[in-house]
Coordinates of C-alpha atoms in Angstrom, one line a residue:
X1 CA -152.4 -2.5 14.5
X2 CA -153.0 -1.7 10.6
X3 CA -154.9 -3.3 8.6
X4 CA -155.7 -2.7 4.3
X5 CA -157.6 -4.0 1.6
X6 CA -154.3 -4.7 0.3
X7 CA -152.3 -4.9 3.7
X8 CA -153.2 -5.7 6.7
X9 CA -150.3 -4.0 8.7
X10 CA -149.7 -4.2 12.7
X11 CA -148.5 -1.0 13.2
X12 CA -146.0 0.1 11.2
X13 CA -145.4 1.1 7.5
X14 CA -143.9 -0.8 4.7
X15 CA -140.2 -1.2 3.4
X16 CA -139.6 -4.3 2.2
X17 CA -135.4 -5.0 2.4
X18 CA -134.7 -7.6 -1.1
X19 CA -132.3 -10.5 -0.2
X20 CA -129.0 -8.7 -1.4
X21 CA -129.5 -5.7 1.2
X22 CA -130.9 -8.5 3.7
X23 CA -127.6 -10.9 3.2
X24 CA -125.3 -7.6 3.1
X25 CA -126.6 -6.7 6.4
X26 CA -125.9 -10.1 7.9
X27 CA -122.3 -9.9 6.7
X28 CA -121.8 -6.6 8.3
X29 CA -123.4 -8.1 11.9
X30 CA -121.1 -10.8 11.4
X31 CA -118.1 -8.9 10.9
X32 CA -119.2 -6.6 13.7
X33 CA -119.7 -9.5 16.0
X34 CA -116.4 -11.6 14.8
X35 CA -118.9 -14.6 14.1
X36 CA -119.0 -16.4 10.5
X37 CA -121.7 -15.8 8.2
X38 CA -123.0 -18.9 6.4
X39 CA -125.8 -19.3 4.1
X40 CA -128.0 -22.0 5.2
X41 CA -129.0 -23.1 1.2
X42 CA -126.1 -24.2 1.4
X43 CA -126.2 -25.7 4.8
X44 CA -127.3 -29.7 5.7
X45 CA -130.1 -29.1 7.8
X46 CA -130.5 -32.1 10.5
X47 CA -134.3 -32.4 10.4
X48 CA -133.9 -35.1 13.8
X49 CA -131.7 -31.8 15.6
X50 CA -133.9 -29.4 14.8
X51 CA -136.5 -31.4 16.7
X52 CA -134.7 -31.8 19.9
X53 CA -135.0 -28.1 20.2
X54 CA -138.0 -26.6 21.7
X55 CA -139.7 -24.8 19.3
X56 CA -140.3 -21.4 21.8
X57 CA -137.0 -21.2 21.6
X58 CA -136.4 -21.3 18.0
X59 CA -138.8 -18.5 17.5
X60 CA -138.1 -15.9 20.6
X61 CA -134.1 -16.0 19.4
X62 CA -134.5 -16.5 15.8
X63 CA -132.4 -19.3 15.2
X64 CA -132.1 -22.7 13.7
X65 CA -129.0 -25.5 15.1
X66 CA -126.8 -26.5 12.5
X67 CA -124.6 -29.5 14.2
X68 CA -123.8 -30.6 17.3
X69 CA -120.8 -31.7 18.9
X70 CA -120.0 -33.6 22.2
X71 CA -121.0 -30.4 24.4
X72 CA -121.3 -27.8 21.7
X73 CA -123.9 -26.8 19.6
X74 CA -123.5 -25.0 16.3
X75 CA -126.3 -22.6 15.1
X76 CA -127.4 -19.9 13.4
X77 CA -129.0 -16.4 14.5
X78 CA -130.1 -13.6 12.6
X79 CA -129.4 -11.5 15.8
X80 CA -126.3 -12.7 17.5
X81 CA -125.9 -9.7 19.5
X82 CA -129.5 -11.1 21.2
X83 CA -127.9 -15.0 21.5
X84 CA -124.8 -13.5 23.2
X85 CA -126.0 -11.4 25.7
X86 CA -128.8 -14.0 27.0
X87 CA -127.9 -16.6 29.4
X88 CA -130.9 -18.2 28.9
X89 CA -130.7 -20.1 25.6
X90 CA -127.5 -21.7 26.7
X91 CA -128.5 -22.7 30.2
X92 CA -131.7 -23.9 28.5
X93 CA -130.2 -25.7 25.8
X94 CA -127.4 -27.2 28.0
X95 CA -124.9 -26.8 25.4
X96 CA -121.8 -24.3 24.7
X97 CA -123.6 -22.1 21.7
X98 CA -120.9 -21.6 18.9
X99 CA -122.8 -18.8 17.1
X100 CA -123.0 -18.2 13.0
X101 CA -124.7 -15.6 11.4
X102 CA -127.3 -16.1 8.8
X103 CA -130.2 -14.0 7.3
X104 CA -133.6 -13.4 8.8
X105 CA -135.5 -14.2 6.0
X106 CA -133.5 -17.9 5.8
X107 CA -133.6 -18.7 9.3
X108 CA -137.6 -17.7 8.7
X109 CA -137.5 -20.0 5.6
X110 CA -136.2 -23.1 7.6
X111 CA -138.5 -22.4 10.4
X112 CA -141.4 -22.6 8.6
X113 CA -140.8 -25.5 6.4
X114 CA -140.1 -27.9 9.7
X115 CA -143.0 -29.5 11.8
X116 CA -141.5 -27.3 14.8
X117 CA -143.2 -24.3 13.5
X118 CA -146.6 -26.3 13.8
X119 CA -145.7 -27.4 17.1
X120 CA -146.0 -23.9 18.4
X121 CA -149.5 -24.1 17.2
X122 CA -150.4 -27.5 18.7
X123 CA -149.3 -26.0 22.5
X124 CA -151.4 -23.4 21.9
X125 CA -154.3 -24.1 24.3
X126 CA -156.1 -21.1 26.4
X127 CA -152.3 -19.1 26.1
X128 CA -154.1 -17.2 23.2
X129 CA -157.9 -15.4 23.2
X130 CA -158.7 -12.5 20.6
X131 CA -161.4 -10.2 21.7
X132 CA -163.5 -7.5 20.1
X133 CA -163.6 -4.3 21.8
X134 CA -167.1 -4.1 23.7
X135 CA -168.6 -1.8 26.1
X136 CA -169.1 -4.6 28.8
X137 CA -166.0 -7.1 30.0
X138 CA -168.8 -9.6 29.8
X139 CA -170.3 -8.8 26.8
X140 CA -166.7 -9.6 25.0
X141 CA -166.3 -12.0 22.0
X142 CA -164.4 -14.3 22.9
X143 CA -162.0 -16.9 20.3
X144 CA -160.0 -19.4 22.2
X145 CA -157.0 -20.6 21.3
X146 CA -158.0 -23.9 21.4
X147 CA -159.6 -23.1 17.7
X148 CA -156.3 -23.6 16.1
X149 CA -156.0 -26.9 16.9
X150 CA -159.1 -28.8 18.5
X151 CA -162.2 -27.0 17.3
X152 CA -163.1 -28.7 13.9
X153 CA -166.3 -26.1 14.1
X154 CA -164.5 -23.3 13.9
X155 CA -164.5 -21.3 10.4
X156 CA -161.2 -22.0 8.3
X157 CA -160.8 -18.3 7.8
X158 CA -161.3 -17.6 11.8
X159 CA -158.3 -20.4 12.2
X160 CA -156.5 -18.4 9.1
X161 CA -156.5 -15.3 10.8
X162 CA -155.9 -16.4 14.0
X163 CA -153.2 -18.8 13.7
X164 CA -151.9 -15.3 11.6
X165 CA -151.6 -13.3 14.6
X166 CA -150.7 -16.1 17.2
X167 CA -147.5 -16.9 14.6
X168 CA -146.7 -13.5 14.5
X169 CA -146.9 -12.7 19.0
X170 CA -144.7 -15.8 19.3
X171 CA -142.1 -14.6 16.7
X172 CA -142.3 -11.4 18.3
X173 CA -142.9 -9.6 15.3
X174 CA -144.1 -5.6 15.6
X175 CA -146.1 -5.6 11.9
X176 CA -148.5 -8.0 10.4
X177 CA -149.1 -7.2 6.3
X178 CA -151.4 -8.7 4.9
X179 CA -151.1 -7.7 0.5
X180 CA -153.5 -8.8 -1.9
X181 CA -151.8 -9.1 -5.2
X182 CA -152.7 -10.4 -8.9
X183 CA -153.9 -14.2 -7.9
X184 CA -152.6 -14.9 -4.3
X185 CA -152.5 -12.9 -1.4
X186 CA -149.1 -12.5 0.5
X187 CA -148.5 -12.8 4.6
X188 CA -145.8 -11.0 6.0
X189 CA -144.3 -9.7 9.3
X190 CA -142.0 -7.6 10.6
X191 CA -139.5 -8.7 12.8
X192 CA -136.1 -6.8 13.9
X193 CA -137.0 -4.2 11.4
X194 CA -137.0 -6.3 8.7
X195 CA -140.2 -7.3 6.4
X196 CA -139.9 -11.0 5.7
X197 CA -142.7 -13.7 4.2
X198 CA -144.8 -15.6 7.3
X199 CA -145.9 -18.4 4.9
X200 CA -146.5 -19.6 2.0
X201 CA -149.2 -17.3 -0.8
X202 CA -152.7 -17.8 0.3
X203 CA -155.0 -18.1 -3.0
X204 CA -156.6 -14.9 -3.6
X205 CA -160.1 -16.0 -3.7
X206 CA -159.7 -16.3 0.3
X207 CA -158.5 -12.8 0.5
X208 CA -162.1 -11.0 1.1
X209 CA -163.0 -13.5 3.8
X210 CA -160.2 -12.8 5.7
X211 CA -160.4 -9.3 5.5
X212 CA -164.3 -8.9 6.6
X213 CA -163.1 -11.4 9.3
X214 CA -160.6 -8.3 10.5
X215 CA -163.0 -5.9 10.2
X216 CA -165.5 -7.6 12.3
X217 CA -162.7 -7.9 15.1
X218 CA -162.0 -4.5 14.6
X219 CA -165.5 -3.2 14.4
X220 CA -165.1 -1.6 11.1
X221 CA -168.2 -1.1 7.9
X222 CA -167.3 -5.0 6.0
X223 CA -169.2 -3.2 3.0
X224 CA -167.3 -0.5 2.7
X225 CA -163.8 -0.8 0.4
X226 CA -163.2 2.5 -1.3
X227 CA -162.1 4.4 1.7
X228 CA -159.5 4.2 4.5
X229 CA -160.7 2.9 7.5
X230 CA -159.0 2.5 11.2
X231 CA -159.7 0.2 14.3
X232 CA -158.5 -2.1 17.3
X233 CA -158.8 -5.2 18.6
X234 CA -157.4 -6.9 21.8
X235 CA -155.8 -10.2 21.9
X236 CA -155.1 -12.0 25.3
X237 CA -151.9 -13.5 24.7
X238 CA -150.5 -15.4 27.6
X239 CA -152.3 -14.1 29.7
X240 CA -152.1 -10.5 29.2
X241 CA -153.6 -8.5 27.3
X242 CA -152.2 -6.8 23.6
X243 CA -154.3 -3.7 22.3
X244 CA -153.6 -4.2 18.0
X245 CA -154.5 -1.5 15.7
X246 CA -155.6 -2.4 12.2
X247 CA -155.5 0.2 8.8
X248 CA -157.5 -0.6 6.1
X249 CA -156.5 0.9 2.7
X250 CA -158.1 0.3 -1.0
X251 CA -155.3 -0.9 -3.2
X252 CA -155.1 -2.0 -6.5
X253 CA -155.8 -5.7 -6.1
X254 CA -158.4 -5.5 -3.7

């Protein structure tokens, strides 16, 4: 894992891809794949379909349904080479999958803006720990899952960050940037290669709490903000375990 002052990066660098290169590249998988590309602003989302699908699913195949019909259902992927060669979504689902081809950072869009994205948090129960390196097993901080959703004494910066990295396992993302800007502080991840917005801006003024909060997972000097720093943590994540390695760098903002 990576983590800075400005970004707080799980493994991996930076290259942001705008949305022309981004909607290029789905037109090229579609072509390559024979499916049709649509783009889903200007798409009728079904808000009552959406929720009939589990919300796992959504995530693992990066996808959101677009209509349904008799024994078919319509939807979008930002990887259809991933839809197509899986059995599982369609023997899942029950349905014939008629596949379209639609952006990453759209399909994120959509995901995040329906209450299906927050149901991934609410199942989250003991399926999610994070843990600070120690010497001892049993000496191990210990966070439990259960944080993001049922402990009301729980810090909201600790939920922040760990709702963060729990988002970013179950969309199977490899990076996690966190970059502190002018007056907000920006969440992205990485997922497929591409670097797409998690959420919403955060307001900057939580920005510092958040990162001493890494730090202190990560076991690095909170005081320190001039220099470069490197660490770990480990995060039990259905029950195994995920070693993530944090950079901190000084940037401009913070």
């Amino acid at each position: 894992m990576a983590t800075t002052d400005q970004h707080a990066n799980i493994i991996g660098g930076i290259s942001a891809t705008d949305e022309l290169q981004e909607r290029e590249f789905a037109r090229k998988l579609a072509e390559r794949y024979r499916y049709a590309f649509v783009d889903l602003r200007e798409q009728r989302i079904d808000p009552d379909l959406i929720r009939k699908i589990p919300a796992d699913l959504m995530f693992r195949y990066n996808f959101v349904p677009l209509e349904e019909h008799n024994n078919a259902l319509i939807i979008a992927a930002a990887d259809p080479g991933q839809v197509h060669s899986s059995d599982e979504l369609q023997l899942l689902l029950g349905k014939k999958l008629l596949i379209r081809v639609a952006t990453a950072r759209q399909i994120s869009d959509l995901l995040k803006r329906t209450e299906q994205s927050q149901r991934v948090l609410e199942q989250a129960t003991e399926a999610f720990a994070l843990q600070a390196p120690k010497e001892e097993e049993e000496s191990e901080e210990t966070i439990s899952g259960d944080r993001l959703t049922r402990d009301s004494t729980a810090s909201p910066v600790v939920r922040l960050v760990e709702t963060i990295i729990f988002t970013a396992l179950e969309r199977r993302a490899s990076d996690i940037h966190i970059e502190a800007r002018d007056s907000e502080v920006a969440v992205k991840y990485r997922i497929d290669g591409v670097l797409q917005h998690a959420m919403q801006p955060i307001a900057k003024e939580h920005h510092s709490a958040m990162l001493s909060r890494i730090k202190v997972l990560s076991e690095l000097d909170i005081a320190e903000r001039r220099v470069p720093q490197d660490g770990r943590f480990r995060v039990k994540y259905k029950g195994r375990y995920i070693d993530l390695r944090v950079s901190i760098m000084p940037a401009s903002h913070g």
